[in-house]
Amino acid sequence: MSQNAVGKPIPPGARTPALRGNNRNPAARADDPEGRLARAQAGARALTPQQRAAIVIALLGPESAGPVVEKIEDRHLKAFYQSYEGLSRIPREVLLATVADFVAELKNLSGTLKGGKTEARELTAQLFDAARSARIFGGDINAKAKADIWLRLAREKAGDLAVYLSKKRPQIIAIVLGQMPNALAGEVLAELPEELTSDVVRRLSKPVKVDEDTLRALGDVMEAEYYANDTASDVAPDNPLATVSSILSVLPGNKRETILKFLAEKEPQEAERIRQTMLTFEGLATRISRTSVPTIFRQMEPDQLLLALKLAATNAPETLEFFYSNVSKRMVEQYKEQIEELGPVKKKDAESAQAAMMSLIARLEKDGEIELIRQETEEEGDEEERI
């Protein structure tokens, strides 16, 4: 029979009095579930958000974390890496508490989770790129995804938009304002330089119908420029050809040629200058470096890459040969086998894939991940000869 603190026997089945103050048994304290939980929660709360995110990603493992990591921007991944690098050994209890907090935060995002057709499409548009969403929903989500740029711009500050648009031609400004709510368009107009306002208003009063391909191309350019550089302060206001060239570069070849031929009838010299400075899928073999090809292939959505390469066999054989000559022979064979397995595809889907590659190349060049080979115009060549 055991004894109590004063040496008196404790009858079997009797409750042991709780120890108080300094008499608390350290072993009992260590085995206290509530105490362990409190310490684990405190340890989890002591971690920074970046450290907690790094722990969750590490616990998911490469296979499960892969799809998540692909959607995370490089700067955030760098922060996760640095946070994880600075961690010492994390006790199991703290790991579990960190995961529990993560799950709790997910649950607290909303009291309920609403499903349905609209919600499913919105979620898919957030998780995947436009092309992948289109494949999932049979294509009609593509228009919604492409329109997303205009919805995002509608939430921007009028002053920031005005700074960006003031470097564009009046007809471009008018098209962009035409996609915005009237109230915001009016605020942007008020912020524009006076010399632009009257011209833009005149064009807004006589709107020209813009086809979907052109509007999509303009949206892609704004996506790359405005959101890559906030107010796009690096876009030279005296270089309108760069804007026109960027827009035409992501259009399908036949649509682009139609526009250039029409422009050549009105402004032959300007049309030729645009043609000389324009970056096209068909001309990539002379405009990108050999070392850029693997980077582009890695960044492209695999299904989109195959579609772009399949069409390249007929509309850009030189580009296709250039691509294949700058990746391993094993990869070339894999691509050819996968393209063969695709069977017949819609030309419009393949053209969209090539346009997606052109948009990607523009973004990679702007981010400094690849370099474009600058093409000299005839005017620059003449000036060099005179010097």
Coordinates of C-alpha atoms in Angstrom, one line a residue:
M1 CA 0.0 0.0 0.0
S2 CA 1.4 3.4 -0.9
Q3 CA 1.7 6.3 1.5
N4 CA 0.7 9.9 1.3
A5 CA 3.0 12.9 1.8
V6 CA 2.8 12.6 5.7
G7 CA 3.5 8.9 5.7
K8 CA -0.1 7.7 6.2
P9 CA -1.3 4.7 4.2
I10 CA -3.6 5.4 1.2
P11 CA -6.4 2.9 1.0
P12 CA -6.8 1.1 -2.3
G13 CA -9.0 3.0 -4.8
A14 CA -8.7 6.3 -2.9
R15 CA -7.9 9.4 -5.0
T16 CA -4.5 10.9 -4.7
P17 CA -4.6 14.6 -3.7
A18 CA -3.3 17.0 -6.4
L19 CA 0.2 18.2 -5.7
R20 CA 0.6 22.0 -5.5
G21 CA 3.3 24.5 -5.9
N22 CA 6.9 23.3 -5.9
N23 CA 5.8 19.9 -4.9
R24 CA 4.5 19.1 -8.4
N25 CA 6.2 16.1 -9.8
P26 CA 8.3 17.0 -12.9
A27 CA 7.6 13.6 -14.4
A28 CA 3.9 14.1 -14.0
R29 CA 4.2 17.5 -15.6
A30 CA 5.9 16.0 -18.6
D31 CA 3.2 13.4 -19.0
D32 CA 0.4 16.0 -18.8
P33 CA -1.4 15.9 -22.2
E34 CA -2.8 19.4 -21.8
G35 CA 0.6 20.8 -21.0
R36 CA 2.2 19.1 -24.0
L37 CA -0.5 20.5 -26.2
A38 CA -0.1 24.0 -24.9
R39 CA 3.7 23.9 -25.4
A40 CA 3.2 22.4 -28.9
Q41 CA 0.8 25.2 -29.8
A42 CA 3.1 27.8 -28.4
G43 CA 5.9 26.4 -30.5
A44 CA 3.8 26.5 -33.6
R45 CA 2.7 30.1 -33.0
A46 CA 6.4 31.1 -32.5
L47 CA 7.1 30.1 -36.2
T48 CA 6.8 32.7 -38.9
P49 CA 4.1 32.3 -41.6
Q50 CA 6.9 31.4 -44.1
Q51 CA 8.3 28.8 -41.7
R52 CA 4.9 27.3 -41.2
A53 CA 4.3 27.2 -45.0
A54 CA 7.7 25.6 -45.5
I55 CA 6.9 22.9 -42.9
V56 CA 3.5 22.1 -44.5
I57 CA 5.1 21.8 -48.0
A58 CA 7.9 19.6 -46.6
L59 CA 5.5 17.3 -44.8
L60 CA 3.4 16.9 -48.0
G61 CA 6.4 15.4 -49.8
P62 CA 7.5 15.8 -53.4
E63 CA 4.6 14.0 -55.0
S64 CA 1.8 15.8 -53.2
A65 CA 3.5 19.2 -52.9
G66 CA 4.5 19.2 -56.6
P67 CA 1.2 20.5 -58.0
V68 CA 1.1 23.2 -55.2
V69 CA 4.7 24.3 -55.7
E70 CA 4.1 24.7 -59.4
K71 CA 1.6 27.5 -58.7
I72 CA 3.8 29.4 -56.3
E73 CA 5.9 32.3 -57.6
D74 CA 9.6 32.1 -57.4
R75 CA 10.0 34.9 -54.9
H76 CA 7.7 33.1 -52.5
L77 CA 9.5 29.8 -53.0
K78 CA 12.8 31.5 -52.3
A79 CA 11.3 32.8 -49.0
F80 CA 10.1 29.2 -48.1
Y81 CA 13.6 27.9 -48.9
Q82 CA 15.3 30.4 -46.7
S83 CA 12.8 29.9 -43.9
Y84 CA 13.2 26.1 -44.0
E85 CA 17.0 26.4 -44.2
G86 CA 17.0 28.4 -41.0
L87 CA 14.9 25.8 -39.0
S88 CA 16.5 23.5 -36.5
R89 CA 15.1 20.2 -35.4
I90 CA 11.3 20.6 -35.0
P91 CA 9.7 18.3 -32.3
R92 CA 6.9 16.1 -33.5
E93 CA 4.3 17.8 -31.3
V94 CA 5.1 21.2 -32.9
L95 CA 4.9 19.7 -36.4
L96 CA 1.4 18.3 -35.6
A97 CA 0.3 21.6 -34.0
T98 CA 1.5 23.5 -37.2
V99 CA -0.5 21.2 -39.4
A100 CA -3.5 21.5 -37.1
D101 CA -3.3 25.3 -37.3
F102 CA -3.1 25.0 -41.1
V103 CA -6.2 22.8 -41.3
A104 CA -8.0 25.1 -38.9
E105 CA -7.2 28.1 -41.1
L106 CA -8.6 26.3 -44.1
K107 CA -11.8 25.5 -42.2
N108 CA -12.2 29.1 -41.0
L109 CA -12.1 30.5 -44.5
S110 CA -15.8 30.2 -44.6
G111 CA -18.5 28.7 -42.5
T112 CA -19.7 26.6 -45.4
L113 CA -18.4 25.5 -48.8
K114 CA -20.8 26.1 -51.6
G115 CA -20.6 23.9 -54.7
G116 CA -22.4 24.2 -58.0
K117 CA -21.6 24.8 -61.7
T118 CA -20.6 28.4 -61.3
E119 CA -18.5 27.8 -58.2
A120 CA -16.7 24.9 -59.9
R121 CA -15.8 27.0 -62.9
E122 CA -14.6 29.9 -60.7
L123 CA -12.4 27.5 -58.7
T124 CA -11.0 25.9 -61.8
A125 CA -10.2 29.3 -63.3
Q126 CA -8.2 30.1 -60.2
L127 CA -6.4 26.8 -60.1
F128 CA -5.5 26.3 -63.7
D129 CA -4.5 28.4 -66.7
A130 CA -7.1 29.3 -69.3
A131 CA -6.2 26.5 -71.8
R132 CA -6.4 23.8 -69.1
S133 CA -9.7 25.2 -67.8
A134 CA -11.0 25.2 -71.4
R135 CA -10.2 21.5 -71.8
I136 CA -12.0 20.7 -68.5
F137 CA -15.2 22.6 -69.4
G138 CA -15.3 22.1 -73.1
G139 CA -14.0 25.5 -74.0
D140 CA -16.6 28.0 -72.9
I141 CA -14.7 28.9 -69.7
N142 CA -12.0 30.2 -72.0
A143 CA -13.8 33.4 -72.7
K144 CA -14.4 33.9 -68.9
A145 CA -10.7 33.3 -68.2
K146 CA -9.6 35.7 -70.9
A147 CA -12.0 38.3 -69.7
D148 CA -10.5 38.1 -66.2
I149 CA -7.8 40.7 -67.1
W150 CA -10.5 43.3 -67.6
L151 CA -12.2 42.4 -64.3
R152 CA -8.9 42.7 -62.5
L153 CA -8.1 46.1 -64.2
A154 CA -11.6 47.3 -63.1
R155 CA -10.4 47.0 -59.5
E156 CA -7.2 49.0 -60.0
K157 CA -6.8 52.7 -59.1
A158 CA -7.6 55.2 -61.8
G159 CA -4.4 57.0 -61.3
D160 CA -2.2 53.9 -61.8
L161 CA -4.2 53.0 -64.9
A162 CA -3.8 56.5 -66.3
V163 CA 0.0 56.5 -65.8
Y164 CA 0.2 53.2 -67.7
L165 CA -2.3 54.1 -70.5
S166 CA -0.8 57.6 -71.1
K167 CA 2.1 55.8 -72.8
K168 CA -0.2 54.2 -75.3
R169 CA -1.8 55.3 -78.5
P170 CA -5.3 57.0 -78.3
Q171 CA -7.0 54.1 -80.1
I172 CA -5.5 51.6 -77.6
I173 CA -6.6 53.7 -74.7
A174 CA -10.1 53.9 -76.1
I175 CA -10.4 50.1 -76.5
V176 CA -9.2 49.6 -72.9
L177 CA -11.6 52.2 -71.5
G178 CA -14.4 50.6 -73.5
Q179 CA -13.9 47.4 -71.4
M180 CA -14.1 49.2 -68.1
P181 CA -17.1 50.3 -66.1
N182 CA -18.2 53.8 -67.1
A183 CA -17.4 55.3 -63.7
L184 CA -13.9 54.0 -63.7
A185 CA -13.4 55.0 -67.3
G186 CA -14.4 58.5 -66.5
E187 CA -11.9 58.7 -63.6
V188 CA -9.1 57.4 -65.8
L189 CA -10.0 60.0 -68.5
A190 CA -9.8 62.7 -65.8
E191 CA -6.3 61.6 -64.9
L192 CA -5.0 61.5 -68.5
P193 CA -3.0 64.4 -70.0
E194 CA -5.2 67.0 -71.6
E195 CA -3.6 66.5 -75.0
L196 CA -4.8 62.9 -75.0
T197 CA -8.2 63.3 -73.5
S198 CA -10.0 64.9 -76.5
D199 CA -8.6 62.3 -78.9
V200 CA -9.6 59.4 -76.7
V201 CA -13.1 60.8 -76.2
R202 CA -13.5 61.2 -80.0
R203 CA -12.6 57.6 -80.5
L204 CA -14.9 56.5 -77.7
S205 CA -17.8 58.3 -79.3
K206 CA -17.2 56.4 -82.6
P207 CA -16.2 53.0 -81.3
V208 CA -14.8 50.4 -83.7
K209 CA -15.8 46.8 -83.2
V210 CA -12.8 44.8 -82.0
D211 CA -12.7 41.1 -82.7
E212 CA -12.1 38.6 -79.9
D213 CA -8.6 37.7 -81.1
T214 CA -7.4 41.3 -81.0
L215 CA -9.1 41.9 -77.7
R216 CA -7.5 38.8 -76.2
A217 CA -4.1 39.8 -77.6
L218 CA -4.4 43.2 -76.0
G219 CA -5.4 41.6 -72.7
D220 CA -2.3 39.4 -72.9
V221 CA 0.0 42.4 -73.5
M222 CA -1.6 44.3 -70.6
E223 CA -1.2 41.2 -68.4
A224 CA 2.5 41.0 -69.2
E225 CA 3.2 44.8 -68.9
Y226 CA 0.9 46.2 -66.3
Y227 CA 1.1 43.4 -63.7
A228 CA 4.7 42.7 -64.3
N229 CA 5.8 46.3 -63.6
D230 CA 2.8 47.8 -61.8
T231 CA 2.5 51.0 -63.8
A232 CA 4.8 49.9 -66.6
S233 CA 7.1 52.8 -66.2
D234 CA 9.7 51.1 -68.4
V235 CA 7.5 51.3 -71.5
A236 CA 8.8 54.1 -73.6
P237 CA 6.1 56.6 -74.5
D238 CA 7.8 57.4 -77.8
N239 CA 7.8 53.8 -79.0
P240 CA 4.2 53.0 -80.1
L241 CA 5.4 50.5 -82.6
A242 CA 6.5 48.3 -79.6
T243 CA 2.9 48.1 -78.4
V244 CA 1.4 47.4 -81.8
S245 CA 4.1 44.7 -82.4
S246 CA 3.4 43.1 -79.1
I247 CA -0.3 42.9 -79.8
L248 CA 0.2 41.5 -83.3
S249 CA 2.8 39.0 -82.1
V250 CA 0.3 36.9 -80.2
L251 CA -2.3 36.8 -83.0
P252 CA -2.7 33.8 -85.3
G253 CA -0.6 34.2 -88.4
N254 CA -3.5 34.6 -90.9
K255 CA -5.2 37.2 -88.7
R256 CA -1.9 39.0 -88.3
E257 CA -1.2 39.1 -92.0
T258 CA -4.7 40.4 -92.8
I259 CA -4.1 43.3 -90.4
L260 CA -0.7 44.1 -91.8
K261 CA -1.9 44.0 -95.4
F262 CA -4.7 46.4 -94.5
L263 CA -2.2 48.7 -92.7
A264 CA 0.2 48.5 -95.6
E265 CA -2.4 49.9 -98.0
K266 CA -2.8 52.9 -95.7
E267 CA 0.6 53.3 -94.1
P268 CA 3.2 51.1 -96.1
Q269 CA 6.3 52.4 -94.2
E270 CA 4.8 52.0 -90.8
A271 CA 3.5 48.5 -91.7
E272 CA 7.0 47.5 -92.8
R273 CA 8.6 48.9 -89.6
I274 CA 6.1 46.9 -87.5
R275 CA 6.9 43.8 -89.5
Q276 CA 10.6 44.2 -88.9
T277 CA 10.3 44.7 -85.1
M278 CA 7.6 42.1 -84.6
L279 CA 8.4 38.9 -82.7
T280 CA 6.4 36.0 -84.3
F281 CA 6.3 32.3 -83.7
E282 CA 7.4 31.7 -87.3
G283 CA 10.5 33.8 -86.7
L284 CA 11.6 32.5 -83.3
A285 CA 14.6 30.7 -84.8
T286 CA 16.3 34.1 -85.4
R287 CA 15.0 35.9 -82.3
I288 CA 15.7 33.7 -79.3
S289 CA 19.0 32.2 -78.1
R290 CA 19.6 28.5 -78.2
T291 CA 19.9 28.4 -74.4
S292 CA 16.4 29.9 -74.1
V293 CA 14.7 26.9 -75.6
P294 CA 14.9 24.5 -72.6
T295 CA 13.7 27.3 -70.3
I296 CA 10.6 27.9 -72.5
F297 CA 9.8 24.2 -72.8
R298 CA 10.0 23.8 -69.0
Q299 CA 7.7 26.7 -68.4
M300 CA 5.1 25.7 -70.9
E301 CA 2.1 23.7 -69.9
P302 CA 2.9 20.2 -71.4
D303 CA -0.3 19.8 -73.3
Q304 CA 0.0 23.3 -74.7
L305 CA 3.6 22.7 -75.8
L306 CA 2.6 19.6 -77.7
L307 CA -0.2 21.5 -79.5
A308 CA 2.2 24.3 -80.4
L309 CA 4.8 21.9 -81.7
K310 CA 2.2 19.9 -83.7
L311 CA 1.1 23.0 -85.6
A312 CA 4.7 24.2 -86.0
A313 CA 5.4 21.3 -88.3
T314 CA 3.2 22.9 -90.9
N315 CA 3.2 26.7 -90.2
A316 CA 6.7 27.1 -88.8
P317 CA 9.0 24.2 -89.7
E318 CA 12.2 26.3 -89.2
T319 CA 11.1 27.1 -85.7
L320 CA 10.3 23.5 -85.0
E321 CA 13.8 22.4 -86.3
F322 CA 15.4 25.1 -84.1
F323 CA 13.5 23.9 -81.1
Y324 CA 14.4 20.3 -81.6
S325 CA 18.1 21.0 -82.2
N326 CA 18.4 22.6 -78.8
V327 CA 16.9 19.9 -76.6
S328 CA 18.2 16.4 -76.1
K329 CA 17.5 13.7 -78.7
R330 CA 15.7 11.6 -76.1
M331 CA 13.3 14.5 -75.4
V332 CA 12.8 15.1 -79.2
E333 CA 11.7 11.4 -79.6
Q334 CA 9.4 11.7 -76.6
Y335 CA 7.8 14.8 -78.0
K336 CA 7.3 13.2 -81.5
E337 CA 5.7 10.1 -79.9
Q338 CA 3.3 12.2 -77.8
I339 CA 2.4 14.4 -80.7
E340 CA 1.6 11.3 -82.8
E341 CA -0.6 10.1 -80.0
L342 CA -2.6 13.3 -80.0
G343 CA -4.2 12.5 -83.3
P344 CA -6.2 15.3 -85.1
V345 CA -6.6 18.5 -83.1
K346 CA -8.5 21.7 -83.8
K347 CA -6.3 24.3 -85.5
K348 CA -7.8 27.0 -83.3
D349 CA -6.5 25.1 -80.2
A350 CA -3.1 24.8 -81.7
E351 CA -3.0 28.5 -82.6
S352 CA -4.0 29.4 -79.1
A353 CA -1.1 27.2 -77.8
Q354 CA 1.4 29.0 -80.0
A355 CA -0.1 32.4 -78.8
A356 CA 0.4 31.2 -75.2
M357 CA 4.0 30.4 -76.0
M358 CA 4.5 33.9 -77.4
S359 CA 3.0 35.5 -74.3
L360 CA 5.2 33.3 -72.1
I361 CA 8.3 34.3 -74.1
A362 CA 7.4 38.0 -73.6
R363 CA 7.0 37.4 -69.8
L364 CA 10.3 35.5 -69.6
E365 CA 12.1 38.2 -71.5
K366 CA 10.6 40.9 -69.2
D367 CA 11.6 38.9 -66.1
G368 CA 15.2 38.5 -67.4
E369 CA 15.0 34.7 -67.6
I370 CA 15.7 34.7 -71.4
E371 CA 17.2 37.2 -73.8
L372 CA 15.8 38.1 -77.2
I373 CA 18.1 38.8 -80.2
R374 CA 17.4 42.4 -81.1
Q375 CA 16.5 42.9 -84.8
E376 CA 17.7 46.0 -86.5
T377 CA 15.3 48.0 -88.5
E378 CA 16.2 49.5 -91.9
E379 CA 16.1 53.0 -90.5
E380 CA 18.7 52.1 -87.8
G381 CA 20.9 50.5 -90.5
D382 CA 20.7 53.6 -92.6
E383 CA 21.7 55.8 -89.6
E384 CA 24.6 53.5 -88.8
E385 CA 25.9 53.8 -92.4
R386 CA 25.7 57.6 -92.3
I387 CA 27.7 57.7 -89.0

